[in-house]
């Protein structure tokens, strides 16, 4: 079939297998151009199919020669319907890993469930014995708690009072105002249950109890801080409280003898970040400023730095005063943030294309689903059914 983007709000309901494979390949090529990474040899990535998780998997495999096991929640193609982008990304990754002689298997299913945890533990035991690095990179709107059967739904809302701000309708290129009502206490608790650290700790404790963690195991999960202008909706909102919980979980895991970190990453366009009000406008402005200053990075550049200069740095892992790994140091530079704040005050629908990198944002968004990739003929008929090599 000929596959075109079908965009509904902040998601695209189609994905292009050739474009997704191209983008995975480009990330692999980027990693191959970097110095060889030392570090983990057996890596589990929970949330491995898109965004930061996929980039970490690519960096570990093609940078450090690691065997990788991925966990993700993706869907294969069905009659008349494409697979999800994460499915195509994973198939492409496994094919390239296989061609390079690298172990790569993927478990597709709900990472929050006991069943998937048990399956992964069995695979680690059977194939590797133990795992050296566990990357926790889930971003999900809901979590079914296996113990209680309750489904928690996360929301992205401010706390205490209504938040009103500029935002952008990316597809229409319109800058407008958005108002978000404050979360209820129940919504706060729900969001912490989905995006906090409880499930991360369940994974680590289950693996430790099963004896599949190596003695010097490292584990990392991801967070974001960002500038004051997004704090009400992000860092001081429901998701920020969940991130506080994630950071506390890292400290708890450390106290239980594991090398556990939270890495504060840069804002990038992913399926998750595009769903947050206000953030796409901020991202399109910060992209403009960072590209002008030669500081721009995407997921793969960040994750190569995470492995090379942070988690496996020769002189130990550098952290800030709160114990957090910081990969957002360029984004948070005072000159970058001052420039963004100035643009933020001025930006409106008429000057959006001049002040913001809205085309860059839209291009990144399309590329998440395998579209807008250079060298791909989107008028060609392509086979939407793509197998995951490790599932065969
Ligand atoms: P993403 O949407 O690209 O990736 C989410 C991953 O989670 C996918 O692999 C998906 O399949 C998987 N997943 C979701 N629900 C699942 C489930 N129930 N079972 C198994 N897998 C499931 O998201 P991302 O932006 O890469 O986010 C990853 C982490 O990075 C999050 O903690 C996010 O807060 C953090 N982060 C993101 C940004 C950003 O700008 N995007 C910045 C800093 C930190």
Short mmCIF file of C-alpha atoms and ligand atoms in Angstrom, two decimals:
data_model
loop_
_atom_site.label_atom_id
_atom_site.label_comp_id
_atom_site.label_asym_id
_atom_site.label_seq_id
_atom_site.Cartn_x
_atom_site.Cartn_y
_atom_site.Cartn_z
CA UNK A 1 0.00 0.00 0.00
CA UNK A 2 1.00 3.65 -0.40
CA UNK A 3 1.23 5.06 3.11
CA UNK A 4 0.65 8.73 3.88
CA UNK A 5 0.59 10.46 7.27
CA UNK A 6 -2.86 10.63 8.85
CA UNK A 7 -2.60 13.13 11.69
CA UNK A 8 -5.23 13.40 14.41
CA UNK A 9 -4.37 16.15 16.88
CA UNK A 10 -0.99 15.27 18.31
CA UNK A 11 -0.78 11.72 17.00
CA UNK A 12 -0.33 10.18 13.59
CA UNK A 13 -2.36 7.01 13.09
CA UNK A 14 -0.20 5.67 10.25
CA UNK A 15 3.49 4.83 10.11
CA UNK A 16 5.87 4.15 7.24
CA UNK A 17 8.04 1.02 7.49
CA UNK A 18 10.73 2.20 5.08
CA UNK A 19 10.94 5.66 6.68
CA UNK A 20 11.14 4.19 10.18
CA UNK A 21 13.90 1.83 9.06
CA UNK A 22 15.73 4.78 7.50
CA UNK A 23 15.61 6.75 10.72
CA UNK A 24 16.82 3.82 12.79
CA UNK A 25 19.64 3.40 10.28
CA UNK A 26 20.58 7.08 10.55
CA UNK A 27 20.82 6.77 14.34
CA UNK A 28 22.99 3.66 13.95
CA UNK A 29 25.24 5.49 11.50
CA UNK A 30 25.57 8.39 13.94
CA UNK A 31 26.66 5.98 16.69
CA UNK A 32 29.15 4.28 14.36
CA UNK A 33 30.81 7.64 13.70
CA UNK A 34 31.45 8.12 17.46
CA UNK A 35 34.34 6.61 19.41
CA UNK A 36 33.66 3.06 20.60
CA UNK A 37 31.84 3.07 23.95
CA UNK A 38 33.01 1.02 26.86
CA UNK A 39 30.42 -0.17 29.28
CA UNK A 40 27.48 -2.50 29.40
CA UNK A 41 27.45 -5.76 27.50
CA UNK A 42 23.95 -7.03 28.41
CA UNK A 43 21.31 -4.31 28.35
CA UNK A 44 17.59 -4.40 29.10
CA UNK A 45 15.59 -1.42 27.79
CA UNK A 46 12.05 -1.09 29.10
CA UNK A 47 10.31 1.25 26.62
CA UNK A 48 12.69 0.36 23.77
CA UNK A 49 10.81 1.18 20.59
CA UNK A 50 10.76 4.98 20.22
CA UNK A 51 12.28 8.16 21.65
CA UNK A 52 14.91 7.96 24.35
CA UNK A 53 14.57 4.21 24.95
CA UNK A 54 15.19 3.33 21.28
CA UNK A 55 18.16 5.70 21.16
CA UNK A 56 19.69 4.13 24.27
CA UNK A 57 19.26 0.69 22.77
CA UNK A 58 20.94 1.79 19.53
CA UNK A 59 23.79 3.50 21.41
CA UNK A 60 24.42 0.45 23.63
CA UNK A 61 24.27 -2.04 20.76
CA UNK A 62 26.18 -0.21 18.05
CA UNK A 63 28.40 1.86 20.35
CA UNK A 64 29.35 -0.68 23.00
CA UNK A 65 28.58 -3.92 21.11
CA UNK A 66 25.99 -4.82 23.73
CA UNK A 67 23.39 -7.56 23.52
CA UNK A 68 20.02 -5.90 24.02
CA UNK A 69 16.62 -7.04 25.18
CA UNK A 70 13.79 -4.61 24.58
CA UNK A 71 10.31 -4.32 26.06
CA UNK A 72 7.68 -2.20 24.32
CA UNK A 73 3.97 -1.87 23.72
CA UNK A 74 3.53 -1.84 19.98
CA UNK A 75 1.12 -3.24 17.42
CA UNK A 76 1.83 -5.11 14.16
CA UNK A 77 0.05 -4.24 10.91
CA UNK A 78 -3.45 -5.54 10.33
CA UNK A 79 -5.61 -5.67 7.23
CA UNK A 80 -5.64 -2.10 5.87
CA UNK A 81 -3.83 -0.66 8.87
CA UNK A 82 -0.13 -0.01 9.32
CA UNK A 83 1.85 -1.19 12.32
CA UNK A 84 2.85 1.42 14.89
CA UNK A 85 6.09 3.30 14.32
CA UNK A 86 7.65 1.58 17.32
CA UNK A 87 6.96 -1.81 15.73
CA UNK A 88 8.69 -0.82 12.50
CA UNK A 89 11.57 0.77 14.43
CA UNK A 90 12.04 -2.41 16.43
CA UNK A 91 11.99 -4.64 13.35
CA UNK A 92 14.56 -2.39 11.67
CA UNK A 93 16.74 -2.36 14.78
CA UNK A 94 16.64 -6.15 15.11
CA UNK A 95 17.47 -6.62 11.43
CA UNK A 96 20.47 -4.30 11.62
CA UNK A 97 21.64 -5.80 14.91
CA UNK A 98 21.36 -9.29 13.45
CA UNK A 99 23.36 -8.26 10.37
CA UNK A 100 26.08 -7.00 12.73
CA UNK A 101 26.10 -10.19 14.79
CA UNK A 102 24.50 -8.53 17.83
CA UNK A 103 21.97 -10.29 20.04
CA UNK A 104 18.64 -8.41 19.92
CA UNK A 105 15.32 -9.71 21.16
CA UNK A 106 12.15 -7.84 21.98
CA UNK A 107 9.20 -8.65 24.22
CA UNK A 108 6.06 -6.88 23.04
CA UNK A 109 3.52 -6.46 25.82
CA UNK A 110 2.53 -4.50 28.89
CA UNK A 111 5.66 -3.74 30.92
CA UNK A 112 3.50 -2.96 33.94
CA UNK A 113 2.28 -6.57 34.10
CA UNK A 114 3.74 -9.37 36.23
CA UNK A 115 3.58 -11.67 33.23
CA UNK A 116 5.92 -9.59 31.06
CA UNK A 117 8.34 -9.13 33.98
CA UNK A 118 8.41 -12.91 34.47
CA UNK A 119 8.99 -13.51 30.73
CA UNK A 120 11.87 -11.05 30.60
CA UNK A 121 13.48 -12.54 33.70
CA UNK A 122 13.28 -16.01 32.14
CA UNK A 123 14.90 -14.73 28.93
CA UNK A 124 17.72 -13.04 30.84
CA UNK A 125 18.30 -16.19 32.85
CA UNK A 126 18.29 -18.43 29.80
CA UNK A 127 20.26 -16.23 27.39
CA UNK A 128 22.59 -14.09 29.50
CA UNK A 129 22.47 -15.21 33.11
CA UNK A 130 22.56 -11.61 34.29
CA UNK A 131 21.98 -8.08 33.03
CA UNK A 132 24.45 -5.15 33.42
CA UNK A 133 22.29 -2.14 32.56
CA UNK A 134 18.55 -1.63 32.95
CA UNK A 135 17.11 1.42 31.18
CA UNK A 136 13.61 2.41 32.25
CA UNK A 137 12.13 4.64 29.54
CA UNK A 138 8.39 4.11 29.68
CA UNK A 139 6.01 6.93 28.82
CA UNK A 140 2.42 5.85 29.08
CA UNK A 141 -0.98 7.41 29.62
CA UNK A 142 -2.19 4.50 31.78
CA UNK A 143 -1.08 1.65 33.99
CA UNK A 144 -3.00 -1.45 34.94
CA UNK A 145 -1.81 -2.33 38.44
CA UNK A 146 -1.35 -6.12 38.40
CA UNK A 147 -1.82 -6.36 42.15
CA UNK A 148 -5.09 -4.46 42.51
CA UNK A 149 -6.50 -4.72 38.98
CA UNK A 150 -6.95 -0.95 39.07
CA UNK A 151 -6.23 1.13 35.98
CA UNK A 152 -4.46 4.40 36.73
CA UNK A 153 -4.74 7.20 34.17
CA UNK A 154 -2.10 9.92 34.07
CA UNK A 155 -3.01 13.53 33.31
CA UNK A 156 -0.88 16.54 32.48
CA UNK A 157 -2.31 19.32 34.61
CA UNK A 158 -1.13 22.08 36.92
CA UNK A 159 -1.56 21.78 40.67
CA UNK A 160 -3.44 24.26 42.82
CA UNK A 161 -4.60 26.74 40.24
CA UNK A 162 -5.60 26.97 36.62
CA UNK A 163 -2.71 27.56 34.21
CA UNK A 164 -3.11 29.80 31.18
CA UNK A 165 -0.36 30.17 28.61
CA UNK A 166 0.50 30.51 24.97
CA UNK A 167 0.63 27.27 23.02
CA UNK A 168 0.85 26.30 19.37
CA UNK A 169 -1.36 24.21 17.14
CA UNK A 170 1.54 22.64 15.30
CA UNK A 171 -0.40 21.41 12.28
CA UNK A 172 -2.26 24.70 11.74
CA UNK A 173 0.74 26.94 12.69
CA UNK A 174 -1.51 28.96 14.99
CA UNK A 175 -0.33 30.42 18.30
CA UNK A 176 -3.21 30.58 20.75
CA UNK A 177 -4.01 30.56 24.43
CA UNK A 178 -4.64 27.39 26.38
CA UNK A 179 -6.07 27.07 29.87
CA UNK A 180 -5.74 23.91 31.90
CA UNK A 181 -7.73 23.35 35.07
CA UNK A 182 -5.81 22.16 38.13
CA UNK A 183 -5.67 18.45 38.89
CA UNK A 184 -7.73 16.85 41.62
CA UNK A 185 -5.90 14.94 44.35
CA UNK A 186 -6.99 11.71 42.73
CA UNK A 187 -5.53 12.78 39.38
CA UNK A 188 -2.23 13.62 41.07
CA UNK A 189 -2.11 10.19 42.72
CA UNK A 190 -3.02 8.50 39.43
CA UNK A 191 -0.27 10.30 37.51
CA UNK A 192 2.33 9.41 40.14
CA UNK A 193 1.19 5.78 39.96
CA UNK A 194 1.68 5.72 36.17
CA UNK A 195 4.76 7.90 35.64
CA UNK A 196 6.45 7.68 39.06
CA UNK A 197 8.99 5.07 40.08
CA UNK A 198 6.82 2.33 41.57
CA UNK A 199 6.92 0.10 38.52
CA UNK A 200 10.65 0.72 38.02
CA UNK A 201 11.24 -0.50 41.58
CA UNK A 202 9.00 -3.52 40.96
CA UNK A 203 11.14 -4.43 37.94
CA UNK A 204 14.41 -4.04 39.82
CA UNK A 205 13.21 -5.93 42.90
CA UNK A 206 11.79 -8.78 40.81
CA UNK A 207 15.05 -9.12 38.89
CA UNK A 208 17.13 -8.95 42.05
CA UNK A 209 14.99 -11.60 43.74
CA UNK A 210 15.46 -13.81 40.67
CA UNK A 211 19.25 -13.31 40.79
CA UNK A 212 19.48 -11.90 37.25
CA UNK A 213 21.13 -8.56 38.12
CA UNK A 214 24.90 -8.46 37.84
CA UNK A 215 26.77 -7.45 41.01
CA UNK A 216 27.57 -4.01 39.55
CA UNK A 217 24.26 -3.49 37.78
CA UNK A 218 23.42 0.07 36.71
CA UNK A 219 19.90 1.32 36.18
CA UNK A 220 18.67 4.62 34.80
CA UNK A 221 15.30 6.31 34.27
CA UNK A 222 14.60 9.64 32.57
CA UNK A 223 13.28 12.96 33.76
CA UNK A 224 12.87 16.53 32.59
CA UNK A 225 13.07 19.88 34.38
CA UNK A 226 12.91 22.66 31.77
CA UNK A 227 12.49 26.40 32.14
CA UNK A 228 10.20 28.42 34.43
CA UNK A 229 7.75 29.09 31.63
CA UNK A 230 6.76 25.41 31.49
CA UNK A 231 7.00 24.72 35.25
CA UNK A 232 3.29 25.13 36.01
CA UNK A 233 2.33 22.51 33.45
CA UNK A 234 5.39 20.27 33.79
CA UNK A 235 7.77 20.39 36.72
CA UNK A 236 5.33 21.81 39.28
CA UNK A 237 2.37 19.94 37.80
CA UNK A 238 1.17 16.35 38.01
CA UNK A 239 3.98 14.97 35.83
CA UNK A 240 6.58 16.83 37.92
CA UNK A 241 5.32 15.13 41.06
CA UNK A 242 5.60 11.80 39.27
CA UNK A 243 9.19 12.72 38.34
CA UNK A 244 9.91 13.60 41.99
CA UNK A 245 8.73 10.10 42.85
CA UNK A 246 10.96 8.63 40.15
CA UNK A 247 13.93 10.53 41.58
CA UNK A 248 13.11 9.30 45.09
CA UNK A 249 12.94 5.77 43.68
CA UNK A 250 16.50 6.14 42.35
CA UNK A 251 17.63 7.08 45.87
CA UNK A 252 15.71 4.10 47.32
CA UNK A 253 17.27 1.70 44.81
CA UNK A 254 20.71 3.14 45.59
CA UNK A 255 20.06 2.54 49.28
CA UNK A 256 19.29 -1.08 48.37
CA UNK A 257 22.75 -1.43 46.82
CA UNK A 258 22.10 -0.73 43.14
CA UNK A 259 23.78 1.94 41.01
CA UNK A 260 20.54 3.78 40.20
CA UNK A 261 20.25 7.15 38.46
CA UNK A 262 17.74 9.52 37.03
CA UNK A 263 19.01 11.36 33.98
CA UNK A 264 17.50 14.75 33.22
CA UNK A 265 17.36 14.86 29.44
CA UNK A 266 16.84 17.65 26.95
CA UNK A 267 13.41 18.42 25.47
CA UNK A 268 12.97 16.61 22.16
CA UNK A 269 10.04 15.83 19.89
CA UNK A 270 8.65 12.40 20.79
CA UNK A 271 5.18 10.91 20.79
CA UNK A 272 4.97 11.70 24.51
CA UNK A 273 6.25 15.28 24.50
CA UNK A 274 3.97 16.29 21.63
CA UNK A 275 0.96 15.51 23.83
CA UNK A 276 1.89 18.09 26.49
CA UNK A 277 0.22 21.53 26.14
CA UNK A 278 2.63 24.49 25.82
CA UNK A 279 5.71 22.25 25.42
CA UNK A 280 5.63 22.09 21.56
CA UNK A 281 5.80 25.91 21.39
CA UNK A 282 8.68 25.94 23.86
CA UNK A 283 10.45 23.16 21.91
CA UNK A 284 10.08 24.95 18.59
CA UNK A 285 11.60 28.10 20.13
CA UNK A 286 14.42 26.35 21.96
CA UNK A 287 15.24 24.38 18.79
CA UNK A 288 15.59 27.65 16.89
CA UNK A 289 17.94 29.08 19.52
CA UNK A 290 19.96 25.90 19.99
CA UNK A 291 20.33 25.31 16.25
CA UNK A 292 21.49 28.93 15.78
CA UNK A 293 24.10 28.41 18.51
CA UNK A 294 25.19 25.01 17.18
CA UNK A 295 23.97 23.26 20.33
CA UNK A 296 21.10 21.21 18.97
CA UNK A 297 20.82 17.53 19.92
CA UNK A 298 18.28 14.78 19.38
CA UNK A 299 17.70 11.55 21.30
CA UNK A 300 20.67 9.70 19.86
CA UNK A 301 23.24 12.44 20.58
CA UNK A 302 21.93 12.63 24.14
CA UNK A 303 22.04 8.87 24.72
CA UNK A 304 25.58 8.49 23.37
CA UNK A 305 26.60 11.17 25.88
CA UNK A 306 24.65 9.39 28.61
CA UNK A 307 26.68 6.21 28.13
CA UNK A 308 30.05 7.72 27.27
CA UNK A 309 30.27 10.80 29.50
CA UNK A 310 27.89 9.98 32.33
CA UNK A 311 27.00 6.36 33.21
CA UNK A 312 30.33 4.87 32.09
CA UNK A 313 32.59 7.92 32.34
CA UNK A 314 36.14 6.84 33.22
CA UNK A 315 36.24 9.01 36.37
CA UNK A 316 32.81 8.06 37.69
CA UNK A 317 29.32 9.34 36.98
CA UNK A 318 29.01 13.11 37.38
CA UNK A 319 25.77 14.23 39.07
CA UNK A 320 24.34 17.53 40.31
CA UNK A 321 23.73 18.49 43.95
CA UNK A 322 20.50 16.45 43.94
CA UNK A 323 22.23 13.37 42.61
CA UNK A 324 20.76 13.77 39.11
CA UNK A 325 22.61 13.15 35.86
CA UNK A 326 22.23 16.30 33.75
CA UNK A 327 22.13 16.06 29.98
CA UNK A 328 20.14 19.29 29.71
CA UNK A 329 23.09 21.57 30.39
CA UNK A 330 23.04 23.12 26.89
CA UNK A 331 19.27 23.64 26.92
CA UNK A 332 19.41 25.26 30.35
CA UNK A 333 22.33 27.57 29.58
CA UNK A 334 21.41 31.10 30.72
CA UNK A 335 22.03 32.58 27.26
CA UNK A 336 19.81 29.96 25.63
CA UNK A 337 17.00 30.45 28.14
CA UNK A 338 17.24 34.26 27.98
CA UNK A 339 16.90 34.09 24.18
CA UNK A 340 13.92 31.72 24.45
CA UNK A 341 12.22 33.95 27.04
CA UNK A 342 12.59 36.96 24.71
CA UNK A 343 11.12 35.04 21.77
CA UNK A 344 8.34 33.66 23.96
CA UNK A 345 7.11 37.17 24.76
CA UNK A 346 7.02 38.13 21.07
CA UNK A 347 5.80 34.99 19.33
CA UNK A 348 2.38 35.02 17.70
CA UNK A 349 0.75 33.38 14.69
CA UNK A 350 2.11 35.98 12.27
CA UNK A 351 5.77 35.70 13.26
CA UNK A 352 5.78 32.00 14.27
CA UNK A 353 7.70 30.84 11.20
CA UNK A 354 10.37 33.54 11.72
CA UNK A 355 10.88 33.22 15.46
CA UNK A 356 10.33 29.49 16.01
CA UNK A 357 11.69 26.39 14.31
CA UNK A 358 8.15 25.25 13.62
CA UNK A 359 9.19 23.54 10.39
CA UNK A 360 11.87 21.66 12.28
CA UNK A 361 9.30 20.63 14.88
CA UNK A 362 6.84 19.45 12.22
CA UNK A 363 9.59 17.56 10.40
CA UNK A 364 10.68 15.82 13.61
CA UNK A 365 7.05 14.98 14.37
CA UNK A 366 6.53 13.41 10.93
CA UNK A 367 9.83 11.52 11.21
CA UNK A 368 8.59 9.92 14.46
CA UNK A 369 6.21 7.99 12.23
CA UNK A 370 8.63 7.36 9.39
CA UNK A 371 7.56 10.27 7.20
CA UNK A 372 9.60 13.22 5.87
CA UNK A 373 12.78 11.13 5.67
CA UNK A 374 15.21 12.09 2.95
CA UNK A 375 15.71 9.47 0.26
CA UNK A 376 12.42 7.63 0.83
CA UNK A 377 9.95 7.56 -2.05
CA UNK A 378 6.61 7.98 -0.34
CA UNK A 379 4.67 7.38 -3.57
CA UNK A 380 5.96 3.80 -3.74
CA UNK A 381 3.80 0.85 -2.78
CA UNK A 382 5.26 -0.70 0.37
CA UNK A 383 4.52 -3.83 2.34
CA UNK A 384 2.93 -2.78 5.64
CA UNK A 385 3.29 -6.24 7.19
CA UNK A 386 6.75 -6.41 8.72
CA UNK A 387 7.85 -9.24 11.01
CA UNK A 388 9.86 -8.81 14.17
CA UNK A 389 12.78 -11.17 13.63
CA UNK A 390 12.93 -12.14 17.32
CA UNK A 391 9.24 -13.08 17.35
CA UNK A 392 9.63 -15.62 14.54
P1 LIG B 1 8.17 7.72 23.81
O1 LIG B 1 6.70 7.90 23.75
O2 LIG B 1 8.96 7.96 22.57
O3 LIG B 1 8.52 6.20 24.28
C1 LIG B 1 7.77 5.50 25.19
C2 LIG B 1 8.15 4.03 25.16
O4 LIG B 1 7.39 3.37 26.19
C3 LIG B 1 7.82 3.31 23.85
O5 LIG B 1 8.84 2.37 23.58
C4 LIG B 1 6.53 2.55 24.19
O6 LIG B 1 6.31 1.35 23.43
C5 LIG B 1 6.80 2.20 25.64
N1 LIG B 1 5.61 1.89 26.41
C6 LIG B 1 4.57 2.71 26.74
N2 LIG B 1 3.67 2.04 27.51
C7 LIG B 1 4.15 0.79 27.65
C8 LIG B 1 3.70 -0.37 28.33
N3 LIG B 1 2.57 -0.37 29.03
N4 LIG B 1 4.44 -1.50 28.25
C9 LIG B 1 5.61 -1.53 27.54
N5 LIG B 1 6.10 -0.46 26.90
C10 LIG B 1 5.38 0.68 26.95
O7 LIG B 1 8.65 8.58 25.03
P2 LIG B 1 9.99 9.39 25.39
O8 LIG B 1 9.72 10.84 25.18
O9 LIG B 1 11.20 8.76 24.80
O10 LIG B 1 9.98 9.21 26.98
C11 LIG B 1 10.78 8.26 27.65
C12 LIG B 1 11.17 8.87 28.99
O11 LIG B 1 11.98 10.02 28.76
C13 LIG B 1 9.99 9.34 29.84
O12 LIG B 1 10.25 9.09 31.19
C14 LIG B 1 9.97 10.83 29.58
O13 LIG B 1 9.34 11.57 30.63
C15 LIG B 1 11.47 11.09 29.53
N6 LIG B 1 11.88 12.38 28.92
C16 LIG B 1 11.37 12.78 27.72
C17 LIG B 1 11.75 14.02 27.20
C18 LIG B 1 11.20 14.52 25.90
O14 LIG B 1 11.37 15.71 25.58
N7 LIG B 1 10.55 13.68 25.10
C19 LIG B 1 12.70 14.81 27.88
C20 LIG B 1 13.23 14.34 29.07
C21 LIG B 1 12.81 13.12 29.58
#
